[in-house]
Structures are given as C-alpha cells and as structure tokens.
Coordinates of C-alpha atoms in Angstrom, one line a residue:
X458 CA -43.3 4.1 3.3
X459 CA -43.1 6.5 6.3
X460 CA -44.0 5.3 9.6
X461 CA -46.0 8.0 11.4
X462 CA -46.6 8.0 15.4
X463 CA -50.0 10.0 15.6
X464 CA -49.5 9.4 19.5
X465 CA -48.8 13.4 19.6
X466 CA -48.7 16.5 17.0
X467 CA -45.8 18.6 15.8
X468 CA -46.5 22.2 16.3
X469 CA -46.7 23.2 12.9
X470 CA -46.2 26.5 11.5
X471 CA -49.6 27.3 9.9
X472 CA -50.5 30.1 7.0
X473 CA -54.1 30.8 7.6
X474 CA -55.9 30.4 10.2
X475 CA -55.3 27.0 11.5
X476 CA -52.5 24.0 9.7
X477 CA -53.1 24.5 6.4
X478 CA -50.9 24.4 3.1
X479 CA -49.5 26.8 1.8
X480 CA -50.2 27.5 -1.2
X481 CA -48.2 28.3 -4.2
X482 CA -48.6 29.4 -7.7
X483 CA -47.5 26.1 -9.1
X484 CA -47.7 24.0 -6.1
X485 CA -47.1 24.0 -2.4
X486 CA -45.8 22.9 0.9
X487 CA -46.3 22.5 4.7
X488 CA -44.0 23.5 7.5
X489 CA -43.0 22.6 10.6
X490 CA -41.2 25.5 12.4
X491 CA -38.9 24.6 16.1
X492 CA -40.0 26.2 19.4
X493 CA -38.5 30.0 20.2
X494 CA -35.1 29.2 21.8
X495 CA -33.6 26.3 20.4
X496 CA -31.7 26.9 17.8
X497 CA -28.3 26.0 18.6
X498 CA -27.0 29.8 17.1
X499 CA -29.2 31.9 19.1
X500 CA -26.5 34.9 17.6
X501 CA -27.9 33.7 13.7
X502 CA -30.6 35.7 11.5
X503 CA -32.8 33.5 10.4
X504 CA -34.0 30.0 10.9
X505 CA -32.0 26.8 9.3
X506 CA -34.3 24.9 7.5
X507 CA -34.3 21.3 5.6
X508 CA -37.1 21.0 2.3
X509 CA -37.5 17.1 2.7
X510 CA -39.3 15.4 -0.4
X511 CA -42.0 13.1 -0.2
X512 CA -41.8 9.7 -1.4
X513 CA -43.4 8.7 -4.6
X514 CA -47.4 8.3 -3.8
X515 CA -46.7 10.4 -1.2
X516 CA -47.1 14.5 -0.1
X517 CA -46.1 17.1 1.8
X518 CA -48.9 16.6 4.7
X519 CA -47.3 13.1 4.8
X520 CA -44.0 14.2 5.5
X521 CA -45.1 16.1 8.6
X522 CA -46.7 12.6 10.1
X523 CA -43.5 11.5 10.6
X524 CA -43.0 12.5 14.2
X525 CA -40.0 11.4 14.2
X526 CA -38.1 13.6 11.6
X527 CA -40.1 16.8 12.4
X528 CA -39.3 16.5 16.2
X529 CA -35.8 15.4 15.2
X530 CA -35.3 18.6 13.4
X531 CA -37.1 20.9 15.6
X532 CA -35.8 20.1 18.6
X533 CA -31.7 21.1 16.8
X534 CA -33.9 24.5 16.0
X535 CA -34.3 23.7 12.6
X536 CA -37.9 24.0 10.2
X537 CA -38.5 21.0 8.3
X538 CA -40.4 22.3 4.8
X539 CA -42.5 19.9 3.4
X540 CA -43.6 20.4 -0.8
X541 CA -46.2 17.9 -2.6
X542 CA -45.0 16.3 -6.3
X543 CA -48.2 17.5 -8.5
X544 CA -49.9 14.0 -9.8
X545 CA -48.5 12.0 -12.6
X546 CA -50.2 10.3 -15.6
X547 CA -51.4 7.6 -13.0
X548 CA -53.1 10.2 -10.4
X549 CA -49.7 8.9 -8.2
X550 CA -48.0 12.2 -7.0
X551 CA -44.0 12.5 -7.5
X552 CA -41.1 14.5 -8.9
X553 CA -40.4 15.3 -12.4
X554 CA -36.8 14.4 -12.6
X555 CA -36.0 12.8 -15.5
X556 CA -34.0 15.6 -17.3
X557 CA -35.9 16.4 -20.3
X558 CA -39.7 15.5 -18.9
X559 CA -42.3 17.8 -19.3
X560 CA -43.9 18.9 -16.0
X561 CA -42.9 21.6 -13.3
X562 CA -39.9 23.0 -13.3
X563 CA -39.5 21.9 -10.1
X564 CA -36.2 23.8 -9.4
X565 CA -37.6 26.3 -9.9
X566 CA -40.6 25.5 -7.6
X567 CA -38.6 24.6 -5.2
X568 CA -36.3 28.2 -5.1
X569 CA -40.7 30.5 -4.9
X570 CA -41.2 27.8 -1.3
X571 CA -37.8 29.1 0.0
X572 CA -39.2 32.7 -1.2
X573 CA -42.1 31.9 1.1
X574 CA -40.6 30.7 3.5
X575 CA -38.0 32.5 4.2
X576 CA -40.5 35.7 4.0
X577 CA -43.6 34.1 5.7
X578 CA -41.4 31.9 8.5
X579 CA -38.0 33.6 8.8
X580 CA -36.1 30.7 6.9
X581 CA -32.4 31.4 6.0
X582 CA -31.6 30.5 3.2
X583 CA -28.3 30.1 3.4
X584 CA -28.9 27.4 5.6
X585 CA -31.4 25.0 3.9
X586 CA -30.7 21.1 2.9
X587 CA -32.6 19.6 0.7
X588 CA -33.4 16.6 1.5
X589 CA -35.9 13.5 -0.2
X590 CA -37.3 9.9 0.7
X591 CA -37.0 7.3 -2.7
X592 CA -38.7 9.3 -5.5
X593 CA -37.6 12.7 -3.2
X594 CA -34.3 11.2 -3.3
X595 CA -34.3 10.3 -6.9
X596 CA -34.8 14.6 -7.4
X597 CA -32.1 15.4 -5.0
X598 CA -29.6 14.0 -6.8
X599 CA -30.9 15.1 -10.3
X600 CA -31.0 18.9 -9.0
X601 CA -27.8 18.4 -7.0
X602 CA -26.5 18.3 -9.8
X603 CA -27.7 20.3 -12.1
X604 CA -28.3 23.5 -10.1
X605 CA -25.4 22.6 -6.8
X606 CA -25.5 26.9 -6.2
X607 CA -30.5 26.4 -5.3
X608 CA -29.4 24.8 -1.8
X609 CA -26.2 24.9 0.8
X610 CA -26.0 21.4 0.8
X611 CA -27.9 17.8 -0.2
X612 CA -28.5 14.7 1.9
X613 CA -30.9 12.2 -0.9
X614 CA -32.4 8.6 1.5
X615 CA -32.7 5.8 -0.5
X616 CA -32.4 6.9 -3.4
X617 CA -29.7 7.8 -6.7
X618 CA -30.1 8.2 -10.8
X619 CA -31.4 6.5 -13.0
X620 CA -29.4 4.7 -15.9
X621 CA -27.8 5.8 -17.9
X622 CA -26.5 9.1 -15.0
X623 CA -25.2 11.6 -16.1
X624 CA -21.4 11.9 -17.3
X625 CA -20.8 15.2 -15.3
X626 CA -22.6 17.8 -13.5
X627 CA -22.9 21.2 -12.5
X628 CA -20.2 21.9 -9.7
X629 CA -19.3 20.5 -6.1
X630 CA -21.3 20.0 -4.2
X631 CA -21.6 18.8 -0.1
X632 CA -24.0 15.4 -0.4
X633 CA -25.0 13.1 2.4
X634 CA -26.7 9.7 1.8
X635 CA -28.2 8.0 3.8
X636 CA -29.1 4.2 2.1
X637 CA -30.3 0.8 3.9
X638 CA -28.0 -2.6 3.3
X639 CA -30.8 -4.6 3.3
X640 CA -33.6 -2.4 0.7
X641 CA -35.0 -4.8 -2.1
X642 CA -36.5 -1.0 -3.6
X643 CA -34.2 0.5 -4.5
X644 CA -31.5 -1.4 -4.1
X645 CA -28.1 -0.4 -3.7
X646 CA -26.7 -2.3 -7.2
X647 CA -30.1 -0.8 -8.9
X648 CA -32.6 -3.0 -10.4
X649 CA -35.1 -2.5 -13.5
X650 CA -38.4 -1.5 -12.7
X651 CA -40.8 -5.1 -13.6
X652 CA -41.2 -5.0 -17.3
X653 CA -40.5 -1.0 -17.4
X654 CA -37.4 -0.2 -19.8
X655 CA -36.7 2.5 -16.9
X656 CA -34.0 1.4 -14.7
X657 CA -33.1 2.8 -11.5
X658 CA -28.4 3.2 -10.9
X659 CA -25.5 1.2 -8.9
X660 CA -26.1 4.0 -6.0
X661 CA -22.1 3.1 -6.0
X662 CA -21.8 4.1 -9.6
X663 CA -23.8 7.2 -8.3
X664 CA -21.2 8.0 -5.6
X665 CA -18.3 7.3 -8.5
X666 CA -19.4 10.7 -10.7
X667 CA -19.7 13.0 -7.0
X668 CA -16.7 12.2 -6.3
X669 CA -15.6 12.6 -10.0
X670 CA -17.8 16.2 -9.5
X671 CA -15.9 17.0 -6.7
X672 CA -12.5 16.4 -7.7
X673 CA -11.6 14.0 -4.5
X674 CA -8.2 13.3 -4.8
X675 CA -8.6 9.5 -4.9
X676 CA -11.7 7.3 -4.6
X677 CA -10.7 5.5 -1.3
X678 CA -12.3 7.0 1.6
X679 CA -10.5 10.1 3.4
X680 CA -12.2 8.8 6.9
X681 CA -14.2 5.4 7.7
X682 CA -16.0 4.5 11.7
X683 CA -19.4 3.2 13.2
X684 CA -21.8 4.5 15.1
X685 CA -24.2 1.4 16.5
X686 CA -25.3 -0.5 13.6
X687 CA -24.2 2.2 11.3
X688 CA -21.1 2.1 8.8
X689 CA -19.8 5.4 8.0
X690 CA -17.8 6.6 5.0
X691 CA -16.0 10.4 4.5
X692 CA -14.3 11.4 0.4
X693 CA -12.7 15.8 1.7
X694 CA -12.6 17.1 -1.8
X695 CA -12.6 20.6 -2.9
X696 CA -13.8 23.4 -0.6
X697 CA -16.8 23.7 -0.1
X698 CA -17.8 19.4 -1.5
X699 CA -17.5 16.7 0.3
X700 CA -19.1 13.4 0.3
X701 CA -20.6 11.3 3.2
X702 CA -22.3 7.6 2.9
X703 CA -24.3 6.2 5.7
X704 CA -25.3 2.5 5.3
X705 CA -28.0 1.3 8.1
X706 CA -28.6 -2.1 8.9
X707 CA -32.4 -1.4 7.6
X708 CA -34.8 -1.5 4.7
X709 CA -36.5 1.0 2.6
X710 CA -37.0 3.6 5.3
X711 CA -35.5 6.9 7.1
X712 CA -33.6 5.2 10.2
X713 CA -34.9 7.1 13.5
X714 CA -31.1 8.8 13.4
X715 CA -31.3 10.6 10.2
X716 CA -33.1 14.2 11.6
X717 CA -29.8 14.3 14.9
X718 CA -27.0 12.9 11.7
X719 CA -28.4 15.3 9.4
X720 CA -27.9 18.4 11.4
X721 CA -24.3 17.1 13.1
X722 CA -23.8 16.8 9.3
X723 CA -24.3 20.0 8.1
X724 CA -23.1 22.1 10.8
X725 CA -19.6 20.5 10.4
X726 CA -16.6 22.3 9.5
X727 CA -15.9 21.0 5.7
X728 CA -12.0 19.4 5.9

C-alpha cells in the first residue's frame, strides 16, 4: 500500500482546465511535472521522467497521492508519470504482465503514454525510467525482459517474476531492484498465493537471470556497500547494462529514500 501524506498537494500538470487524468484510446495516466529550474541538467533538452506503475488495486491518481514519491522526484527535476491499469476479472486494477495472457498490450500502451507525455509536457523519451511497486514491479520485470529498448532503465520495487520465470530475455538492461527484508507480501524467496497455482518466483533467482542476460562475468557482485540501514550490491556487466540490488529493513512498501536513490543510480555512468 502507498503511504500518502495528504496535508500538502504536489504541483500537478493538468491535461485540461484542472488537474485530471490524461486520456488515451487505451487508458489514461496522471502526471506531476517538476518546477521550472529544478533540473540538475539545465542544458538538457526535455524533462527526464519516471513512469511509475501502481500496485494491485491501485491507480495512477493514487500514486500521485504519495507525497514523498512526487516531491522527491520533482526536487531532482524529474516528472512522475503514473499510468492506470485496467480492471481484471474481479474488478481490481492490475497489470497484464504474464506472457500470452489476454488483455491490453501494456508495452504498446506505455509507448502511447510516453508519446503523449512528450508532446504535451516535453518529456525526454531518452531519459525515462520505468519503475513500479508490487504488481507494477512484476510488470516492470516482464517489460524489461521482452522490450529492453523501450526505456532507458528499469527500477522494480518489491516485485520480480512468476514461476516459471522466463528462460532468457531479449537483451541487457540497466536495472535497480529494491526490496524489503521483511516483505511478507512478496517474500524474497517467493510464495504460492493462497490456494492458487500461481507462484511468485525467488527474487535472487530472478537476479541470476538478469546477470545471465547482462553477461556478467561473475555471480559475485563487483561492489557491496551500506547506507544507513540499507544494503547494496552492484554488478557491472556488458556495456550499457548494470544491475543493482538494494535491501532495506522494512516490509512491503516504497522506501522514503527511493526517489533520491533511483535518480542517483540512473544518472551514474556505468563503469
């Protein structure tokens, strides 16, 4: 669940006379743009952005109620783009991430979102991170696997693959995986969902797949470090591809440190 601070409202870009969803033929999205002059790279053309996919049952509007997330990205000069998933069979909104499943083509939809955000708000499509929480993070992993060139980087929070995981992926990616050590909704080891035959995959097994796809020379990380209560591991692999893992002490949530962390990671030049 997102923890929103409702005492203050973010500065939202509006699609109409008032702040509202930006409608597209296959769905909609919300957006919060940074204040002019807040970007660290004043000479850059266009605004960098994080496309953030909400969790199960959530919405794009709900993402923008997470004040820490919105403000943290705006202060670094990034827009936050929050698409909304379509209702599933039970009426709850969720992303259509399993390969071969019927429903909206999410890769195509997100490219429509980027095209619209580029034309309306000046988003730089070459500097966009696809991120997501929980069910949104599962979507991020599957899109990174099947369409690695659609975004500059990928940053799932508390979500990986389902079992059986893909045998391989289309190409190397830049990927920052963030997870809570005490997460019981998406445990690091994976789990079976109730009486369902659906199984969440082991997060470390998913990272092993990414190391294989990225052509990492070794399973052991190239760097390990600690910041506060967070543990970090980094693998520097093929040119243009790198993997980082951040483990925090909390449960199923977006860490307050995440907005700063993802921007610093994204702007780091891979070794």
